[in-house]
Short mmCIF file of N, CA, C and O in Angstrom, two decimals:
data_model
loop_
_atom_site.label_atom_id
_atom_site.label_comp_id
_atom_site.label_asym_id
_atom_site.label_seq_id
_atom_site.Cartn_x
_atom_site.Cartn_y
_atom_site.Cartn_z
N UNK A 1 -61.73 127.52 175.20
CA UNK A 1 -62.02 127.82 176.57
C UNK A 1 -62.69 126.62 177.23
O UNK A 1 -63.47 125.92 176.61
N UNK A 2 -62.33 126.38 178.49
CA UNK A 2 -62.92 125.29 179.26
C UNK A 2 -63.89 125.86 180.29
O UNK A 2 -63.59 126.84 180.95
N UNK A 3 -65.05 125.21 180.38
CA UNK A 3 -66.08 125.62 181.34
C UNK A 3 -66.54 124.39 182.11
O UNK A 3 -66.81 123.34 181.51
N UNK A 4 -66.64 124.54 183.42
CA UNK A 4 -67.19 123.47 184.26
C UNK A 4 -68.66 123.77 184.49
O UNK A 4 -69.02 124.85 184.95
N UNK A 5 -69.50 122.82 184.16
CA UNK A 5 -70.92 122.93 184.46
C UNK A 5 -71.19 122.23 185.78
O UNK A 5 -70.62 121.17 186.06
N UNK A 6 -72.03 122.84 186.60
CA UNK A 6 -72.35 122.28 187.92
C UNK A 6 -73.86 122.21 188.11
O UNK A 6 -74.57 123.17 187.83
N UNK A 7 -74.29 121.08 188.58
CA UNK A 7 -75.67 120.91 189.01
C UNK A 7 -75.62 120.54 190.48
O UNK A 7 -74.68 119.88 190.92
N UNK A 8 -76.60 120.99 191.24
CA UNK A 8 -76.53 120.72 192.67
C UNK A 8 -77.86 120.94 193.35
O UNK A 8 -78.73 121.64 192.85
N UNK A 9 -77.97 120.32 194.52
CA UNK A 9 -79.15 120.48 195.36
C UNK A 9 -79.00 121.73 196.21
O UNK A 9 -77.90 122.24 196.40
N UNK A 10 -80.11 122.20 196.75
CA UNK A 10 -80.12 123.43 197.53
C UNK A 10 -79.24 123.40 198.77
O UNK A 10 -78.75 124.42 199.21
N UNK A 11 -79.04 122.21 199.32
CA UNK A 11 -78.24 122.08 200.54
C UNK A 11 -76.77 121.76 200.27
O UNK A 11 -76.05 121.34 201.16
N UNK A 12 -76.32 121.99 199.05
CA UNK A 12 -74.94 121.65 198.68
C UNK A 12 -73.94 122.47 199.48
O UNK A 12 -74.20 123.61 199.87
N UNK A 13 -72.79 121.86 199.72
CA UNK A 13 -71.70 122.55 200.42
C UNK A 13 -70.58 122.84 199.43
O UNK A 13 -70.49 122.21 198.36
N UNK A 14 -69.72 123.76 199.83
CA UNK A 14 -68.53 124.04 199.03
C UNK A 14 -67.72 122.76 198.85
O UNK A 14 -67.23 122.48 197.75
N UNK A 15 -67.59 121.98 199.89
CA UNK A 15 -66.79 120.74 199.81
C UNK A 15 -67.36 119.79 198.76
O UNK A 15 -66.60 119.17 198.00
N UNK A 16 -68.67 119.65 198.68
CA UNK A 16 -69.29 118.75 197.70
C UNK A 16 -69.10 119.26 196.28
O UNK A 16 -68.80 118.48 195.37
N UNK A 17 -69.28 120.57 196.08
CA UNK A 17 -69.04 121.13 194.75
C UNK A 17 -67.58 120.95 194.33
O UNK A 17 -67.28 120.56 193.21
N UNK A 18 -66.66 121.22 195.26
CA UNK A 18 -65.24 121.06 194.98
C UNK A 18 -64.92 119.60 194.64
O UNK A 18 -64.18 119.33 193.69
N UNK A 19 -65.47 118.67 195.42
CA UNK A 19 -65.23 117.24 195.17
C UNK A 19 -65.68 116.84 193.77
O UNK A 19 -64.96 116.15 193.04
N UNK A 20 -66.86 117.28 193.36
CA UNK A 20 -67.37 116.95 192.03
C UNK A 20 -66.49 117.57 190.95
O UNK A 20 -66.14 116.91 189.96
N UNK A 21 -66.09 118.82 191.14
CA UNK A 21 -65.24 119.48 190.15
C UNK A 21 -63.89 118.77 190.02
O UNK A 21 -63.42 118.52 188.91
N UNK A 22 -63.29 118.42 191.13
CA UNK A 22 -62.00 117.71 191.09
C UNK A 22 -62.16 116.37 190.39
O UNK A 22 -61.33 115.98 189.56
N UNK A 23 -63.24 115.66 190.67
CA UNK A 23 -63.48 114.35 190.04
C UNK A 23 -63.68 114.49 188.53
O UNK A 23 -63.33 113.57 187.77
N UNK A 24 -64.19 115.62 188.09
CA UNK A 24 -64.40 115.85 186.65
C UNK A 24 -63.12 116.27 185.94
O UNK A 24 -63.08 116.30 184.72
N UNK A 25 -62.10 116.65 186.67
CA UNK A 25 -60.84 117.05 186.05
C UNK A 25 -60.18 118.24 186.71
O UNK A 25 -59.06 118.59 186.38
N UNK A 26 -60.88 118.87 187.62
CA UNK A 26 -60.28 119.95 188.40
C UNK A 26 -60.42 121.32 187.77
O UNK A 26 -60.86 121.47 186.64
N UNK A 27 -60.00 122.33 188.51
CA UNK A 27 -60.18 123.71 188.08
C UNK A 27 -59.11 124.26 187.14
O UNK A 27 -59.30 125.34 186.59
N UNK A 28 -58.02 123.55 186.94
CA UNK A 28 -56.93 124.08 186.11
C UNK A 28 -57.41 124.40 184.70
O UNK A 28 -58.01 123.56 184.03
N UNK A 29 -57.16 125.63 184.27
CA UNK A 29 -57.48 126.05 182.91
C UNK A 29 -58.92 126.45 182.68
O UNK A 29 -59.30 126.78 181.55
N UNK A 30 -59.74 126.46 183.72
CA UNK A 30 -61.14 126.83 183.55
C UNK A 30 -61.27 128.33 183.30
O UNK A 30 -60.59 129.13 183.92
N UNK A 31 -62.22 128.67 182.41
CA UNK A 31 -62.53 130.07 182.16
C UNK A 31 -63.76 130.51 182.96
O UNK A 31 -63.94 131.70 183.20
N UNK A 32 -64.61 129.54 183.35
CA UNK A 32 -65.84 129.88 184.07
C UNK A 32 -66.45 128.63 184.68
O UNK A 32 -66.13 127.50 184.28
N UNK A 33 -67.35 128.88 185.63
CA UNK A 33 -68.26 127.85 186.14
C UNK A 33 -69.63 128.21 185.59
O UNK A 33 -69.95 129.39 185.45
N UNK A 34 -70.44 127.21 185.28
CA UNK A 34 -71.77 127.48 184.74
C UNK A 34 -72.80 126.61 185.44
O UNK A 34 -72.53 125.48 185.83
N UNK A 35 -73.99 127.17 185.58
CA UNK A 35 -75.11 126.42 186.14
C UNK A 35 -76.41 127.05 185.68
O UNK A 35 -76.41 128.10 185.02
N UNK A 36 -77.51 126.42 186.02
CA UNK A 36 -78.83 126.93 185.69
C UNK A 36 -79.05 128.27 186.39
O UNK A 36 -78.61 128.47 187.53
N UNK A 37 -79.68 129.20 185.72
CA UNK A 37 -79.83 130.58 186.21
C UNK A 37 -80.35 130.69 187.64
O UNK A 37 -79.85 131.50 188.42
N UNK A 38 -81.34 129.89 187.98
CA UNK A 38 -81.95 130.07 189.31
C UNK A 38 -81.06 129.59 190.45
O UNK A 38 -81.39 129.79 191.62
N UNK A 39 -79.92 128.98 190.14
CA UNK A 39 -78.99 128.55 191.18
C UNK A 39 -77.66 129.30 191.14
O UNK A 39 -76.77 129.03 191.94
N UNK A 40 -77.55 130.25 190.24
CA UNK A 40 -76.27 130.95 190.05
C UNK A 40 -75.86 131.79 191.25
O UNK A 40 -74.68 132.13 191.38
N UNK A 41 -76.79 132.12 192.12
CA UNK A 41 -76.47 132.93 193.30
C UNK A 41 -76.24 132.10 194.56
O UNK A 41 -76.13 132.66 195.65
N UNK A 42 -76.17 130.79 194.42
CA UNK A 42 -75.97 129.92 195.59
C UNK A 42 -74.62 130.24 196.25
O UNK A 42 -73.60 130.40 195.57
N UNK A 43 -74.63 130.35 197.55
CA UNK A 43 -73.43 130.74 198.29
C UNK A 43 -72.26 129.79 198.05
O UNK A 43 -71.13 130.22 197.84
N UNK A 44 -72.52 128.48 198.08
CA UNK A 44 -71.43 127.51 197.88
C UNK A 44 -70.82 127.66 196.49
O UNK A 44 -69.60 127.56 196.32
N UNK A 45 -71.64 127.94 195.49
CA UNK A 45 -71.13 128.14 194.13
C UNK A 45 -70.28 129.41 194.05
O UNK A 45 -69.22 129.42 193.44
N UNK A 46 -70.75 130.48 194.68
CA UNK A 46 -69.97 131.72 194.68
C UNK A 46 -68.62 131.52 195.37
O UNK A 46 -67.61 132.04 194.91
N UNK A 47 -68.61 130.75 196.43
CA UNK A 47 -67.35 130.46 197.12
C UNK A 47 -66.40 129.67 196.23
O UNK A 47 -65.20 129.94 196.18
N UNK A 48 -66.95 128.68 195.52
CA UNK A 48 -66.11 127.88 194.62
C UNK A 48 -65.56 128.74 193.49
O UNK A 48 -64.37 128.64 193.14
N UNK A 49 -66.38 129.60 192.92
CA UNK A 49 -65.91 130.48 191.84
C UNK A 49 -64.79 131.38 192.34
O UNK A 49 -63.79 131.58 191.64
N UNK A 50 -64.96 131.92 193.53
CA UNK A 50 -63.92 132.78 194.11
C UNK A 50 -62.64 131.99 194.32
O UNK A 50 -61.55 132.45 194.01
N UNK A 51 -62.78 130.77 194.83
CA UNK A 51 -61.63 129.91 195.08
C UNK A 51 -60.88 129.60 193.79
O UNK A 51 -59.66 129.54 193.76
N UNK A 52 -61.63 129.39 192.71
CA UNK A 52 -61.04 129.04 191.41
C UNK A 52 -60.61 130.28 190.63
O UNK A 52 -59.92 130.15 189.61
N UNK A 53 -61.07 131.45 191.05
CA UNK A 53 -60.73 132.68 190.35
C UNK A 53 -61.41 132.84 189.00
O UNK A 53 -60.82 133.39 188.07
N UNK A 54 -62.65 132.32 188.89
CA UNK A 54 -63.37 132.40 187.62
C UNK A 54 -64.79 132.93 187.86
O UNK A 54 -65.33 132.83 188.96
N UNK A 55 -65.41 133.47 186.81
CA UNK A 55 -66.78 133.95 186.93
C UNK A 55 -67.79 132.81 186.86
O UNK A 55 -67.45 131.69 186.44
N UNK A 56 -69.02 133.12 187.26
CA UNK A 56 -70.14 132.19 187.12
C UNK A 56 -70.97 132.62 185.93
O UNK A 56 -71.32 133.79 185.80
N UNK A 57 -71.27 131.68 185.07
CA UNK A 57 -72.16 131.94 183.93
C UNK A 57 -73.51 131.29 184.23
O UNK A 57 -73.59 130.08 184.41
N UNK A 58 -74.53 132.10 184.26
CA UNK A 58 -75.90 131.62 184.50
C UNK A 58 -76.53 131.27 183.16
O UNK A 58 -76.55 132.09 182.24
N UNK A 59 -77.05 130.05 183.06
CA UNK A 59 -77.66 129.59 181.81
C UNK A 59 -79.16 129.42 182.04
O UNK A 59 -79.57 128.70 182.94
N UNK A 60 -79.99 130.10 181.23
CA UNK A 60 -81.43 129.98 181.40
C UNK A 60 -81.93 128.54 181.23
O UNK A 60 -81.41 127.80 180.38
N UNK A 61 -82.91 128.17 182.03
CA UNK A 61 -83.46 126.81 182.00
C UNK A 61 -83.93 126.42 180.61
O UNK A 61 -83.73 125.28 180.17
N UNK A 62 -84.53 127.36 179.88
CA UNK A 62 -85.04 127.02 178.54
C UNK A 62 -83.91 126.71 177.57
O UNK A 62 -84.09 125.92 176.64
N UNK A 63 -82.73 127.27 177.79
CA UNK A 63 -81.58 126.94 176.95
C UNK A 63 -81.07 125.54 177.28
O UNK A 63 -80.74 124.76 176.39
N UNK A 64 -81.01 125.21 178.56
CA UNK A 64 -80.57 123.87 178.98
C UNK A 64 -81.48 122.79 178.43
O UNK A 64 -81.03 121.71 178.04
N UNK A 65 -82.78 123.07 178.40
CA UNK A 65 -83.77 122.07 177.98
C UNK A 65 -83.59 121.66 176.52
O UNK A 65 -84.06 120.61 176.11
N UNK A 66 -82.90 122.47 175.73
CA UNK A 66 -82.69 122.15 174.30
C UNK A 66 -81.42 121.35 174.05
O UNK A 66 -81.11 121.02 172.92
N UNK A 67 -80.65 121.06 175.09
CA UNK A 67 -79.34 120.42 174.91
C UNK A 67 -79.41 118.94 175.26
O UNK A 67 -79.82 118.56 176.36
N UNK A 68 -79.04 118.10 174.30
CA UNK A 68 -78.95 116.65 174.54
C UNK A 68 -77.65 116.37 175.27
O UNK A 68 -76.60 116.90 174.90
N UNK A 69 -77.73 115.53 176.28
CA UNK A 69 -76.54 115.20 177.06
C UNK A 69 -76.28 113.70 177.02
O UNK A 69 -77.21 112.92 176.92
N UNK A 70 -75.01 113.30 177.10
CA UNK A 70 -74.69 111.87 177.05
C UNK A 70 -75.21 111.09 178.25
O UNK A 70 -75.55 109.92 178.12
N UNK A 71 -75.23 111.71 179.42
CA UNK A 71 -75.78 111.00 180.57
C UNK A 71 -77.19 111.50 180.82
O UNK A 71 -77.53 112.64 180.51
N UNK A 72 -78.00 110.62 181.36
CA UNK A 72 -79.42 110.92 181.53
C UNK A 72 -79.88 110.55 182.93
O UNK A 72 -79.72 109.42 183.36
N UNK A 73 -80.45 111.52 183.61
CA UNK A 73 -81.10 111.28 184.89
C UNK A 73 -82.58 111.49 184.66
O UNK A 73 -83.00 112.57 184.20
N UNK A 74 -83.39 110.49 184.98
CA UNK A 74 -84.83 110.61 184.76
C UNK A 74 -85.39 111.78 185.57
O UNK A 74 -86.18 112.57 185.07
N UNK A 75 -84.97 111.89 186.82
CA UNK A 75 -85.45 112.97 187.68
C UNK A 75 -85.07 114.34 187.12
O UNK A 75 -85.89 115.26 187.07
N UNK A 76 -83.84 114.49 186.68
CA UNK A 76 -83.37 115.77 186.13
C UNK A 76 -84.11 116.07 184.83
O UNK A 76 -84.51 117.21 184.59
N UNK A 77 -84.32 115.07 183.99
CA UNK A 77 -85.05 115.27 182.73
C UNK A 77 -86.47 115.76 183.01
O UNK A 77 -86.95 116.69 182.37
N UNK A 78 -87.13 115.15 183.98
CA UNK A 78 -88.50 115.56 184.31
C UNK A 78 -88.54 116.99 184.85
O UNK A 78 -89.45 117.75 184.56
N UNK A 79 -87.54 117.35 185.63
CA UNK A 79 -87.53 118.67 186.27
C UNK A 79 -87.00 119.78 185.37
O UNK A 79 -87.51 120.90 185.38
N UNK A 80 -85.96 119.49 184.58
CA UNK A 80 -85.28 120.53 183.82
C UNK A 80 -85.32 120.36 182.30
O UNK A 80 -84.86 121.24 181.58
N UNK A 81 -85.78 119.22 181.81
CA UNK A 81 -85.88 119.01 180.37
C UNK A 81 -84.57 118.63 179.71
O UNK A 81 -84.46 118.60 178.49
N UNK A 82 -83.55 118.32 180.49
CA UNK A 82 -82.27 117.85 179.97
C UNK A 82 -81.80 116.72 180.88
O UNK A 82 -82.19 116.67 182.06
N UNK A 83 -80.98 115.84 180.38
CA UNK A 83 -80.54 114.69 181.17
C UNK A 83 -79.55 115.02 182.25
O UNK A 83 -79.44 114.31 183.24
N UNK A 84 -78.81 116.11 182.08
CA UNK A 84 -77.79 116.50 183.06
C UNK A 84 -77.63 118.02 183.05
O UNK A 84 -77.19 118.58 182.04
N UNK A 85 -77.96 118.67 184.15
CA UNK A 85 -77.76 120.11 184.25
C UNK A 85 -76.29 120.45 184.10
O UNK A 85 -75.92 121.41 183.42
N UNK A 86 -75.42 119.67 184.74
CA UNK A 86 -73.98 119.95 184.68
C UNK A 86 -73.47 119.90 183.24
O UNK A 86 -72.77 120.83 182.80
N UNK A 87 -73.80 118.86 182.52
CA UNK A 87 -73.32 118.73 181.14
C UNK A 87 -73.92 119.81 180.25
O UNK A 87 -73.21 120.44 179.46
N UNK A 88 -75.22 120.03 180.35
CA UNK A 88 -75.88 121.03 179.52
C UNK A 88 -75.35 122.43 179.80
O UNK A 88 -75.11 123.21 178.87
N UNK A 89 -75.14 122.77 181.07
CA UNK A 89 -74.62 124.09 181.41
C UNK A 89 -73.20 124.28 180.88
O UNK A 89 -72.86 125.34 180.35
N UNK A 90 -72.37 123.26 181.02
CA UNK A 90 -71.00 123.34 180.50
C UNK A 90 -71.01 123.55 178.99
O UNK A 90 -70.29 124.42 178.48
N UNK A 91 -71.81 122.78 178.28
CA UNK A 91 -71.88 122.90 176.82
C UNK A 91 -72.42 124.26 176.40
O UNK A 91 -71.86 124.90 175.50
N UNK A 92 -73.48 124.72 177.05
CA UNK A 92 -74.07 126.02 176.69
C UNK A 92 -73.09 127.15 176.91
O UNK A 92 -72.96 128.06 176.07
N UNK A 93 -72.38 127.14 178.02
CA UNK A 93 -71.48 128.24 178.36
C UNK A 93 -70.17 128.22 177.57
O UNK A 93 -69.53 129.25 177.40
N UNK A 94 -69.79 127.05 177.07
CA UNK A 94 -68.52 126.94 176.34
C UNK A 94 -68.65 127.32 174.87
O UNK A 94 -67.65 127.44 174.17
N UNK A 95 -69.87 127.51 174.38
CA UNK A 95 -70.06 127.98 173.01
C UNK A 95 -70.77 126.99 172.12
O UNK A 95 -70.94 125.82 172.48
N UNK A 96 -71.17 127.46 170.94
CA UNK A 96 -72.02 126.64 170.05
C UNK A 96 -71.38 125.36 169.53
O UNK A 96 -72.08 124.42 169.22
N UNK A 97 -70.08 125.30 169.44
CA UNK A 97 -69.42 124.08 168.95
C UNK A 97 -68.68 123.35 170.06
O UNK A 97 -67.74 122.60 169.82
N UNK A 98 -69.12 123.55 171.28
CA UNK A 98 -68.46 122.94 172.44
C UNK A 98 -68.63 121.43 172.44
O UNK A 98 -69.59 120.89 171.88
N UNK A 99 -67.68 120.78 173.10
CA UNK A 99 -67.77 119.32 173.29
C UNK A 99 -67.39 119.01 174.73
O UNK A 99 -66.57 119.72 175.34
N UNK A 100 -67.99 117.97 175.26
CA UNK A 100 -67.66 117.56 176.63
C UNK A 100 -66.31 116.87 176.65
O UNK A 100 -66.04 116.00 175.82
N UNK A 101 -65.47 117.27 177.60
CA UNK A 101 -64.21 116.56 177.79
C UNK A 101 -64.26 115.75 179.09
O UNK A 101 -63.38 114.94 179.34
N UNK A 102 -65.30 115.97 179.88
CA UNK A 102 -65.55 115.16 181.08
C UNK A 102 -67.06 115.12 181.30
O UNK A 102 -67.68 116.16 181.50
N UNK A 103 -67.63 113.93 181.21
CA UNK A 103 -69.06 113.80 181.46
C UNK A 103 -69.35 113.89 182.95
O UNK A 103 -68.44 113.90 183.77
N UNK A 104 -70.61 113.96 183.25
CA UNK A 104 -71.07 114.19 184.63
C UNK A 104 -70.48 113.20 185.63
O UNK A 104 -70.49 111.99 185.43
N UNK A 105 -69.99 113.77 186.71
CA UNK A 105 -69.58 112.99 187.88
C UNK A 105 -70.37 113.51 189.07
O UNK A 105 -70.78 114.67 189.09
N UNK A 106 -70.56 112.67 190.06
CA UNK A 106 -71.42 113.01 191.19
C UNK A 106 -70.59 112.95 192.48
O UNK A 106 -69.79 112.03 192.67
N UNK A 107 -70.82 113.91 193.35
CA UNK A 107 -70.14 113.91 194.65
C UNK A 107 -70.62 112.71 195.47
O UNK A 107 -71.71 112.19 195.25
N UNK A 108 -69.80 112.30 196.43
CA UNK A 108 -70.16 111.13 197.26
C UNK A 108 -71.48 111.32 197.99
O UNK A 108 -72.23 110.37 198.16
N UNK A 109 -71.77 112.55 198.42
CA UNK A 109 -73.02 112.77 199.14
C UNK A 109 -74.21 113.01 198.20
O UNK A 109 -75.32 113.25 198.64
N UNK A 110 -73.95 112.95 196.90
CA UNK A 110 -74.97 113.05 195.85
C UNK A 110 -75.67 114.41 195.78
O UNK A 110 -76.76 114.52 195.25
N UNK A 111 -75.03 115.46 196.30
CA UNK A 111 -75.64 116.79 196.24
C UNK A 111 -75.07 117.65 195.12
O UNK A 111 -75.61 118.72 194.85
N UNK A 112 -74.00 117.20 194.47
CA UNK A 112 -73.36 118.00 193.42
C UNK A 112 -72.93 117.13 192.25
O UNK A 112 -72.51 115.99 192.43
N UNK A 113 -73.06 117.69 191.05
CA UNK A 113 -72.54 117.05 189.85
C UNK A 113 -71.70 118.07 189.10
O UNK A 113 -71.93 119.28 189.19
N UNK A 114 -70.72 117.58 188.36
CA UNK A 114 -69.88 118.46 187.56
C UNK A 114 -69.53 117.78 186.25
O UNK A 114 -69.43 116.55 186.16
N UNK A 115 -69.38 118.61 185.22
CA UNK A 115 -68.94 118.15 183.90
C UNK A 115 -68.11 119.30 183.31
O UNK A 115 -68.29 120.46 183.70
N UNK A 116 -67.22 118.97 182.39
CA UNK A 116 -66.38 120.02 181.79
C UNK A 116 -66.50 119.94 180.27
O UNK A 116 -66.44 118.87 179.68
N UNK A 117 -66.69 121.13 179.68
CA UNK A 117 -66.77 121.24 178.22
C UNK A 117 -65.68 122.18 177.74
O UNK A 117 -65.22 123.06 178.47
N UNK A 118 -65.30 121.99 176.48
CA UNK A 118 -64.31 122.85 175.85
C UNK A 118 -64.93 123.40 174.57
O UNK A 118 -65.59 122.66 173.83
N UNK A 119 -64.74 124.68 174.35
CA UNK A 119 -65.30 125.30 173.15
C UNK A 119 -64.63 126.62 172.88
O UNK A 119 -63.64 126.99 173.52
N UNK A 120 -65.19 127.38 171.94
CA UNK A 120 -64.59 128.65 171.55
C UNK A 120 -65.34 129.85 172.12
O UNK A 120 -65.16 130.98 171.66
N UNK A 121 -66.15 129.61 173.13
CA UNK A 121 -66.84 130.71 173.79
C UNK A 121 -68.18 131.01 173.18
O UNK A 121 -68.50 130.60 172.07
N UNK A 122 -68.97 131.76 173.93
CA UNK A 122 -70.32 132.10 173.45
C UNK A 122 -70.38 133.52 172.96
O UNK A 122 -69.58 134.33 173.28
#
């Protein structure tokens, strides 16, 4: 199963989330979108999930903090305890033996990041 992990700022738009997802490889074959629990109800994310026809998987912050990611943002590490919310959320939601097939990419306006992981489910 393929899962797209998304990290984003509070003012993110559907267009920015879509741009990041497309840059990471696009929605084809995705089973879910995943993000940190406290952002799972964001309107732009719900719109993207509806557009892609997939559910949103909310990943608790404490679970993300335990996941090592290939890309590292100092600001994200300080705030969330992981180098990339998008990568960590994708890995967590795709299952215990998941691997990234697309590392974090950032939208042009820098409000959204996306990464895609493949695994056997959680």
